[in-house]
C-alpha cells in the first residue's frame, strides 16, 4: 500500500510587520507559544536552517532534527545535516515511512507531518512547498533583521483562529492561526 504523502507544515511566530528574529534570536519571550510548539512538533521530524539550530543551541528532544547547511563538514550531536531543503524533506519523509509503533503504545497514530521551523531563509524556500502554516501572530510591530514572507490570502485561508492573552511569562498577546492552502 502506498504511504500517504506527508503534510508539510511551517511553524512560526511572526510580528505584525513580518519580523521573526533579531541578532540571531527571537525578539520576544513567549513561553505559552513554546509549549504549543513542543506539543505540536513532538515525535515529528523538524527541519531548520543552520542558523536557527545554532540559535536554539541543542537538538529538540523527542524529534528528528534535520539541519540544512551548505557546509559539508557541519555536524552536531543529535542532528542530521543535509545540503538543501529538498534533501531535508526527503529524509523526513523516509523517516516517517520507517515509523515503527512503540510496543508500549501500539495504537498511537503514526506521525505524518514534517515541521519546517525556520528561520527566515528556510521559510522563504518552504512557502511554495508547504501544505499548512501554524502561525503565532504577535500583535505588535517589532524591530528585527529577519522576516517571514507575507501570507498571501489568495493562496492561504485560515481554518482555525484563537486569541491567546499574554500569560505571566509572555511578552505579548498573540493570535494563533492555522492557515491551509486553497
Ligand atoms: N519567530 C520564529 O518562529 C522563528 C523561528 C526560527 C528562527 N527564527 C529566527 O530566525 C533567525 C534565523 O534565520 P536566518 O534566516 O538568519 O537563518 P536560517 O534560515 O535559520 O539558516 C540559514 C542557514 O541555512 C542554510 N541554508 C539556507 N538555505 C540553504 C540552501 N538552499 N541550501 C543549503 N543550506 C541552506 C545556510 O547554512 P550555512 O551557513 O551553514 O551554509 C544558511 O546560512 C534567528 O533570529 C532566529 O531566532 C525565528
PDB file of C-alpha atoms and ligand atoms in Angstrom:
ATOM      1  CA  UNK A   1       0.000   0.000   0.000  1.00  0.00           C
ATOM      2  CA  UNK A   2       1.449   3.393  -0.948  1.00  0.00           C
ATOM      3  CA  UNK A   3       2.085   5.582   2.099  1.00  0.00           C
ATOM      4  CA  UNK A   4       0.121   8.819   2.257  1.00  0.00           C
ATOM      5  CA  UNK A   5       2.261  11.824   1.334  1.00  0.00           C
ATOM      6  CA  UNK A   6       3.311  13.648   4.484  1.00  0.00           C
ATOM      7  CA  UNK A   7       1.892  17.036   5.360  1.00  0.00           C
ATOM      8  CA  UNK A   8       4.496  19.803   5.199  1.00  0.00           C
ATOM      9  CA  UNK A   9       3.729  22.323   7.923  1.00  0.00           C
ATOM     10  CA  UNK A  10       5.512  25.611   8.522  1.00  0.00           C
ATOM     11  CA  UNK A  11       5.517  26.675  12.169  1.00  0.00           C
ATOM     12  CA  UNK A  12       6.426  30.263  13.051  1.00  0.00           C
ATOM     13  CA  UNK A  13       5.821  33.192  15.364  1.00  0.00           C
ATOM     14  CA  UNK A  14       5.663  36.447  13.426  1.00  0.00           C
ATOM     15  CA  UNK A  15       5.165  40.099  14.335  1.00  0.00           C
ATOM     16  CA  UNK A  16       2.599  42.321  12.616  1.00  0.00           C
ATOM     17  CA  UNK A  17       5.407  43.810  10.486  1.00  0.00           C
ATOM     18  CA  UNK A  18       6.723  40.366   9.478  1.00  0.00           C
ATOM     19  CA  UNK A  19       9.677  40.241  11.872  1.00  0.00           C
ATOM     20  CA  UNK A  20      10.657  36.818  13.253  1.00  0.00           C
ATOM     21  CA  UNK A  21      14.184  37.382  14.563  1.00  0.00           C
ATOM     22  CA  UNK A  22      16.805  39.839  15.748  1.00  0.00           C
ATOM     23  CA  UNK A  23      20.546  39.302  16.215  1.00  0.00           C
ATOM     24  CA  UNK A  24      20.191  35.551  15.746  1.00  0.00           C
ATOM     25  CA  UNK A  25      17.488  35.192  18.377  1.00  0.00           C
ATOM     26  CA  UNK A  26      13.756  35.722  18.868  1.00  0.00           C
ATOM     27  CA  UNK A  27      12.787  39.318  19.700  1.00  0.00           C
ATOM     28  CA  UNK A  28      10.194  38.310  22.340  1.00  0.00           C
ATOM     29  CA  UNK A  29       9.544  35.917  25.162  1.00  0.00           C
ATOM     30  CA  UNK A  30       6.562  33.657  24.501  1.00  0.00           C
ATOM     31  CA  UNK A  31       6.527  30.782  26.927  1.00  0.00           C
ATOM     32  CA  UNK A  32       2.922  29.823  26.101  1.00  0.00           C
ATOM     33  CA  UNK A  33       3.849  29.603  22.431  1.00  0.00           C
ATOM     34  CA  UNK A  34       6.918  27.464  23.104  1.00  0.00           C
ATOM     35  CA  UNK A  35       4.634  24.988  24.885  1.00  0.00           C
ATOM     36  CA  UNK A  36       2.362  24.861  21.830  1.00  0.00           C
ATOM     37  CA  UNK A  37       5.409  24.411  19.567  1.00  0.00           C
ATOM     38  CA  UNK A  38       6.546  21.468  21.676  1.00  0.00           C
ATOM     39  CA  UNK A  39       3.107  19.840  21.801  1.00  0.00           C
ATOM     40  CA  UNK A  40       2.626  20.167  18.039  1.00  0.00           C
ATOM     41  CA  UNK A  41       6.075  19.048  16.937  1.00  0.00           C
ATOM     42  CA  UNK A  42       6.854  16.287  19.448  1.00  0.00           C
ATOM     43  CA  UNK A  43       7.609  12.975  17.684  1.00  0.00           C
ATOM     44  CA  UNK A  44       7.596  14.629  14.239  1.00  0.00           C
ATOM     45  CA  UNK A  45      10.620  15.460  12.103  1.00  0.00           C
ATOM     46  CA  UNK A  46      11.642  19.122  12.386  1.00  0.00           C
ATOM     47  CA  UNK A  47      13.652  20.908   9.694  1.00  0.00           C
ATOM     48  CA  UNK A  48      15.604  24.092  10.400  1.00  0.00           C
ATOM     49  CA  UNK A  49      18.342  26.217   8.923  1.00  0.00           C
ATOM     50  CA  UNK A  50      21.797  26.004  10.450  1.00  0.00           C
ATOM     51  CA  UNK A  51      21.494  29.488  11.977  1.00  0.00           C
ATOM     52  CA  UNK A  52      18.276  28.570  13.755  1.00  0.00           C
ATOM     53  CA  UNK A  53      19.834  25.365  15.053  1.00  0.00           C
ATOM     54  CA  UNK A  54      22.792  27.385  16.380  1.00  0.00           C
ATOM     55  CA  UNK A  55      20.398  29.826  17.988  1.00  0.00           C
ATOM     56  CA  UNK A  56      18.490  27.039  19.769  1.00  0.00           C
ATOM     57  CA  UNK A  57      21.887  25.605  20.728  1.00  0.00           C
ATOM     58  CA  UNK A  58      20.887  21.965  21.062  1.00  0.00           C
ATOM     59  CA  UNK A  59      18.675  19.432  19.314  1.00  0.00           C
ATOM     60  CA  UNK A  60      14.971  19.487  20.137  1.00  0.00           C
ATOM     61  CA  UNK A  61      14.385  16.350  22.208  1.00  0.00           C
ATOM     62  CA  UNK A  62      11.922  13.708  21.039  1.00  0.00           C
ATOM     63  CA  UNK A  63      12.050  14.831  17.418  1.00  0.00           C
ATOM     64  CA  UNK A  64      14.245  14.041  14.410  1.00  0.00           C
ATOM     65  CA  UNK A  65      16.276  17.252  13.977  1.00  0.00           C
ATOM     66  CA  UNK A  66      17.269  17.923  10.355  1.00  0.00           C
ATOM     67  CA  UNK A  67      19.564  20.892   9.742  1.00  0.00           C
ATOM     68  CA  UNK A  68      20.019  22.485   6.315  1.00  0.00           C
ATOM     69  CA  UNK A  69      23.533  23.775   5.629  1.00  0.00           C
ATOM     70  CA  UNK A  70      25.884  24.303   2.689  1.00  0.00           C
ATOM     71  CA  UNK A  71      28.808  23.303   4.910  1.00  0.00           C
ATOM     72  CA  UNK A  72      29.582  19.646   4.120  1.00  0.00           C
ATOM     73  CA  UNK A  73      31.658  19.345   7.299  1.00  0.00           C
ATOM     74  CA  UNK A  74      28.977  20.670   9.643  1.00  0.00           C
ATOM     75  CA  UNK A  75      27.836  18.292  12.335  1.00  0.00           C
ATOM     76  CA  UNK A  76      26.178  18.408  15.712  1.00  0.00           C
ATOM     77  CA  UNK A  77      25.226  15.637  18.071  1.00  0.00           C
ATOM     78  CA  UNK A  78      21.537  14.794  17.803  1.00  0.00           C
ATOM     79  CA  UNK A  79      21.039  16.427  14.402  1.00  0.00           C
ATOM     80  CA  UNK A  80      21.281  15.235  10.799  1.00  0.00           C
ATOM     81  CA  UNK A  81      22.813  17.680   8.309  1.00  0.00           C
ATOM     82  CA  UNK A  82      21.600  17.931   4.708  1.00  0.00           C
ATOM     83  CA  UNK A  83      22.562  20.200   1.810  1.00  0.00           C
ATOM     84  CA  UNK A  84      19.158  21.517   0.758  1.00  0.00           C
ATOM     85  CA  UNK A  85      15.546  21.871   1.844  1.00  0.00           C
ATOM     86  CA  UNK A  86      14.586  19.239  -0.746  1.00  0.00           C
ATOM     87  CA  UNK A  87      17.040  16.771   0.780  1.00  0.00           C
ATOM     88  CA  UNK A  88      15.651  17.601   4.237  1.00  0.00           C
ATOM     89  CA  UNK A  89      12.105  16.830   3.089  1.00  0.00           C
ATOM     90  CA  UNK A  90      13.233  13.550   1.511  1.00  0.00           C
ATOM     91  CA  UNK A  91      14.992  12.488   4.686  1.00  0.00           C
ATOM     92  CA  UNK A  92      11.982  13.443   6.840  1.00  0.00           C
ATOM     93  CA  UNK A  93       9.636  11.521   4.510  1.00  0.00           C
ATOM     94  CA  UNK A  94      11.838   8.416   4.693  1.00  0.00           C
ATOM     95  CA  UNK A  95      11.864   8.731   8.469  1.00  0.00           C
ATOM     96  CA  UNK A  96       8.053   8.884   8.606  1.00  0.00           C
ATOM     97  CA  UNK A  97       7.800   5.904   6.259  1.00  0.00           C
ATOM     98  CA  UNK A  98      10.014   3.830   8.544  1.00  0.00           C
ATOM     99  CA  UNK A  99       7.833   4.573  11.596  1.00  0.00           C
ATOM    100  CA  UNK A 100       7.550   1.598  13.965  1.00  0.00           C
ATOM    101  CA  UNK A 101       4.866   1.786  16.642  1.00  0.00           C
ATOM    102  CA  UNK A 102       6.128   1.847  20.211  1.00  0.00           C
ATOM    103  CA  UNK A 103       5.241  -1.544  21.778  1.00  0.00           C
ATOM    104  CA  UNK A 104       4.157   0.385  24.872  1.00  0.00           C
ATOM    105  CA  UNK A 105       1.645   2.395  22.785  1.00  0.00           C
ATOM    106  CA  UNK A 106       0.784   0.181  19.802  1.00  0.00           C
ATOM    107  CA  UNK A 107      -2.334   2.191  18.890  1.00  0.00           C
ATOM    108  CA  UNK A 108      -0.589   5.568  18.807  1.00  0.00           C
ATOM    109  CA  UNK A 109      -1.152   7.256  15.455  1.00  0.00           C
ATOM    110  CA  UNK A 110       1.843   7.285  13.108  1.00  0.00           C
ATOM    111  CA  UNK A 111       3.174  10.833  12.667  1.00  0.00           C
ATOM    112  CA  UNK A 112       2.514  12.187   9.179  1.00  0.00           C
ATOM    113  CA  UNK A 113       3.622  15.797   9.426  1.00  0.00           C
ATOM    114  CA  UNK A 114       7.002  17.347   8.715  1.00  0.00           C
ATOM    115  CA  UNK A 115       7.513  20.671  10.506  1.00  0.00           C
ATOM    116  CA  UNK A 116       9.608  23.436   8.988  1.00  0.00           C
ATOM    117  CA  UNK A 117      10.749  25.570  11.915  1.00  0.00           C
ATOM    118  CA  UNK A 118      12.724  28.402  10.316  1.00  0.00           C
ATOM    119  CA  UNK A 119      14.436  30.648  10.124  1.00  0.00           C
ATOM    120  CA  UNK A 120      13.938  33.343   7.526  1.00  0.00           C
ATOM    121  CA  UNK A 121      15.923  31.748   4.705  1.00  0.00           C
ATOM    122  CA  UNK A 122      14.331  28.334   5.164  1.00  0.00           C
ATOM    123  CA  UNK A 123      10.788  29.722   5.488  1.00  0.00           C
ATOM    124  CA  UNK A 124      11.242  31.688   2.258  1.00  0.00           C
ATOM    125  CA  UNK A 125      12.127  28.451   0.438  1.00  0.00           C
ATOM    126  CA  UNK A 126       9.448  26.352   2.176  1.00  0.00           C
ATOM    127  CA  UNK A 127       6.401  28.531   1.480  1.00  0.00           C
ATOM    128  CA  UNK A 128       5.895  27.154  -2.038  1.00  0.00           C
ATOM    129  CA  UNK A 129       6.073  23.575  -0.734  1.00  0.00           C
ATOM    130  CA  UNK A 130       4.052  23.877   2.476  1.00  0.00           C
ATOM    131  CA  UNK A 131       0.533  22.454   2.895  1.00  0.00           C
ATOM    132  CA  UNK A 132      -0.225  24.342   6.074  1.00  0.00           C
ATOM    133  CA  UNK A 133       1.085  27.127   8.267  1.00  0.00           C
ATOM    134  CA  UNK A 134       0.881  27.215  12.071  1.00  0.00           C
ATOM    135  CA  UNK A 135       1.339  30.913  12.701  1.00  0.00           C
ATOM    136  CA  UNK A 136       1.506  32.663  16.039  1.00  0.00           C
ATOM    137  CA  UNK A 137       0.792  36.258  15.119  1.00  0.00           C
ATOM    138  CA  UNK A 138       2.446  38.581  17.640  1.00  0.00           C
ATOM    139  CA  UNK A 139       0.170  41.579  17.852  1.00  0.00           C
ATOM    140  CA  UNK A 140       2.827  44.308  17.637  1.00  0.00           C
ATOM    141  CA  UNK A 141       5.398  45.734  15.253  1.00  0.00           C
ATOM    142  CA  UNK A 142       8.829  44.575  16.435  1.00  0.00           C
ATOM    143  CA  UNK A 143      12.337  45.705  15.454  1.00  0.00           C
ATOM    144  CA  UNK A 144      14.333  42.926  13.857  1.00  0.00           C
ATOM    145  CA  UNK A 145      16.529  41.768  10.989  1.00  0.00           C
ATOM    146  CA  UNK A 146      14.804  38.564   9.850  1.00  0.00           C
ATOM    147  CA  UNK A 147      11.334  38.359   8.347  1.00  0.00           C
ATOM    148  CA  UNK A 148       8.664  35.878   7.327  1.00  0.00           C
ATOM    149  CA  UNK A 149       7.125  36.243   3.848  1.00  0.00           C
ATOM    150  CA  UNK A 150       3.696  37.912   3.669  1.00  0.00           C
ATOM    151  CA  UNK A 151       0.869  35.348   3.831  1.00  0.00           C
ATOM    152  CA  UNK A 152      -0.968  35.653   0.524  1.00  0.00           C
ATOM    153  CA  UNK A 153      -4.661  35.324   1.388  1.00  0.00           C
ATOM    154  CA  UNK A 154      -5.478  34.364  -2.189  1.00  0.00           C
ATOM    155  CA  UNK A 155      -3.402  31.229  -1.553  1.00  0.00           C
ATOM    156  CA  UNK A 156      -3.985  30.585   2.168  1.00  0.00           C
ATOM    157  CA  UNK A 157      -7.160  30.596   4.235  1.00  0.00           C
ATOM    158  CA  UNK A 158      -7.488  30.433   7.999  1.00  0.00           C
ATOM    159  CA  UNK A 159      -9.055  27.192   9.291  1.00  0.00           C
ATOM    160  CA  UNK A 160      -8.509  27.847  12.986  1.00  0.00           C
ATOM    161  CA  UNK A 161      -8.045  31.061  14.893  1.00  0.00           C
ATOM    162  CA  UNK A 162      -7.510  31.565  18.595  1.00  0.00           C
ATOM    163  CA  UNK A 163      -6.692  34.637  20.683  1.00  0.00           C
ATOM    164  CA  UNK A 164      -4.035  33.960  23.304  1.00  0.00           C
ATOM    165  CA  UNK A 165      -3.762  36.597  26.024  1.00  0.00           C
ATOM    166  CA  UNK A 166      -0.249  37.282  27.333  1.00  0.00           C
ATOM    167  CA  UNK A 167       0.478  34.919  30.216  1.00  0.00           C
ATOM    168  CA  UNK A 168       2.868  35.684  33.059  1.00  0.00           C
ATOM    169  CA  UNK A 169       5.869  34.570  31.011  1.00  0.00           C
ATOM    170  CA  UNK A 170       4.807  36.088  27.679  1.00  0.00           C
ATOM    171  CA  UNK A 171       5.930  39.488  26.461  1.00  0.00           C
ATOM    172  CA  UNK A 172       2.950  39.828  24.096  1.00  0.00           C
ATOM    173  CA  UNK A 173      -0.594  38.717  23.422  1.00  0.00           C
ATOM    174  CA  UNK A 174      -0.813  36.566  20.296  1.00  0.00           C
ATOM    175  CA  UNK A 175      -3.274  35.161  17.815  1.00  0.00           C
ATOM    176  CA  UNK A 176      -2.653  31.556  16.823  1.00  0.00           C
ATOM    177  CA  UNK A 177      -3.897  30.843  13.305  1.00  0.00           C
ATOM    178  CA  UNK A 178      -3.763  27.680  11.225  1.00  0.00           C
ATOM    179  CA  UNK A 179      -3.628  28.511   7.523  1.00  0.00           C
ATOM    180  CA  UNK A 180      -4.316  25.948   4.835  1.00  0.00           C
ATOM    181  CA  UNK A 181      -3.933  26.137   1.079  1.00  0.00           C
ATOM    182  CA  UNK A 182      -6.982  26.717  -1.070  1.00  0.00           C
TER     183      UNK A 182
HETATM  184  N1  LIG B   1       9.929  33.564  15.124  1.00  0.00           N
HETATM  185  C1  LIG B   1      10.127  32.310  14.784  1.00  0.00           C
HETATM  186  O1  LIG B   1       9.195  31.497  14.798  1.00  0.00           O
HETATM  187  C2  LIG B   1      11.490  31.864  14.388  1.00  0.00           C
HETATM  188  C3  LIG B   1      11.729  30.523  14.072  1.00  0.00           C
HETATM  189  C4  LIG B   1      13.031  30.145  13.703  1.00  0.00           C
HETATM  190  C5  LIG B   1      14.036  31.088  13.667  1.00  0.00           C
HETATM  191  N2  LIG B   1      13.765  32.380  13.988  1.00  0.00           N
HETATM  192  C6  LIG B   1      14.828  33.399  13.925  1.00  0.00           C
HETATM  193  O2  LIG B   1      15.295  33.482  12.588  1.00  0.00           O
HETATM  194  C7  LIG B   1      16.666  33.898  12.622  1.00  0.00           C
HETATM  195  C8  LIG B   1      17.487  32.915  11.812  1.00  0.00           C
HETATM  196  O3  LIG B   1      17.008  32.904  10.464  1.00  0.00           O
HETATM  197  P1  LIG B   1      18.020  33.094   9.216  1.00  0.00           P
HETATM  198  O4  LIG B   1      17.199  33.385   8.012  1.00  0.00           O
HETATM  199  O5  LIG B   1      19.105  34.065   9.607  1.00  0.00           O
HETATM  200  O6  LIG B   1      18.731  31.678   9.126  1.00  0.00           O
HETATM  201  P2  LIG B   1      18.164  30.168   8.933  1.00  0.00           P
HETATM  202  O7  LIG B   1      17.138  30.133   7.866  1.00  0.00           O
HETATM  203  O8  LIG B   1      17.840  29.590  10.267  1.00  0.00           O
HETATM  204  O9  LIG B   1      19.510  29.435   8.470  1.00  0.00           O
HETATM  205  C9  LIG B   1      20.209  29.922   7.361  1.00  0.00           C
HETATM  206  C10 LIG B   1      21.273  28.907   7.008  1.00  0.00           C
HETATM  207  O10 LIG B   1      20.645  27.739   6.458  1.00  0.00           O
HETATM  208  C11 LIG B   1      21.475  27.207   5.433  1.00  0.00           C
HETATM  209  N3  LIG B   1      20.756  27.298   4.157  1.00  0.00           N
HETATM  210  C12 LIG B   1      19.783  28.168   3.783  1.00  0.00           C
HETATM  211  N4  LIG B   1      19.351  27.890   2.548  1.00  0.00           N
HETATM  212  C13 LIG B   1      20.056  26.815   2.123  1.00  0.00           C
HETATM  213  C14 LIG B   1      20.045  26.044   0.923  1.00  0.00           C
HETATM  214  N5  LIG B   1      19.210  26.339  -0.101  1.00  0.00           N
HETATM  215  N6  LIG B   1      20.899  25.011   0.817  1.00  0.00           N
HETATM  216  C15 LIG B   1      21.733  24.687   1.842  1.00  0.00           C
HETATM  217  N7  LIG B   1      21.780  25.382   3.017  1.00  0.00           N
HETATM  218  C16 LIG B   1      20.947  26.426   3.146  1.00  0.00           C
HETATM  219  C17 LIG B   1      22.752  28.025   5.427  1.00  0.00           C
HETATM  220  O11 LIG B   1      23.586  27.418   6.400  1.00  0.00           O
HETATM  221  P3  LIG B   1      25.203  27.518   6.338  1.00  0.00           P
HETATM  222  O12 LIG B   1      25.533  28.968   6.540  1.00  0.00           O
HETATM  223  O13 LIG B   1      25.664  26.629   7.444  1.00  0.00           O
HETATM  224  O14 LIG B   1      25.599  27.004   4.970  1.00  0.00           O
HETATM  225  C18 LIG B   1      22.235  29.369   5.930  1.00  0.00           C
HETATM  226  O15 LIG B   1      23.254  30.198   6.473  1.00  0.00           O
HETATM  227  C19 LIG B   1      17.065  33.964  14.086  1.00  0.00           C
HETATM  228  O16 LIG B   1      16.925  35.303  14.552  1.00  0.00           O
HETATM  229  C20 LIG B   1      16.036  33.073  14.748  1.00  0.00           C
HETATM  230  O17 LIG B   1      15.838  33.393  16.131  1.00  0.00           O
HETATM  231  C21 LIG B   1      12.523  32.774  14.344  1.00  0.00           C
END
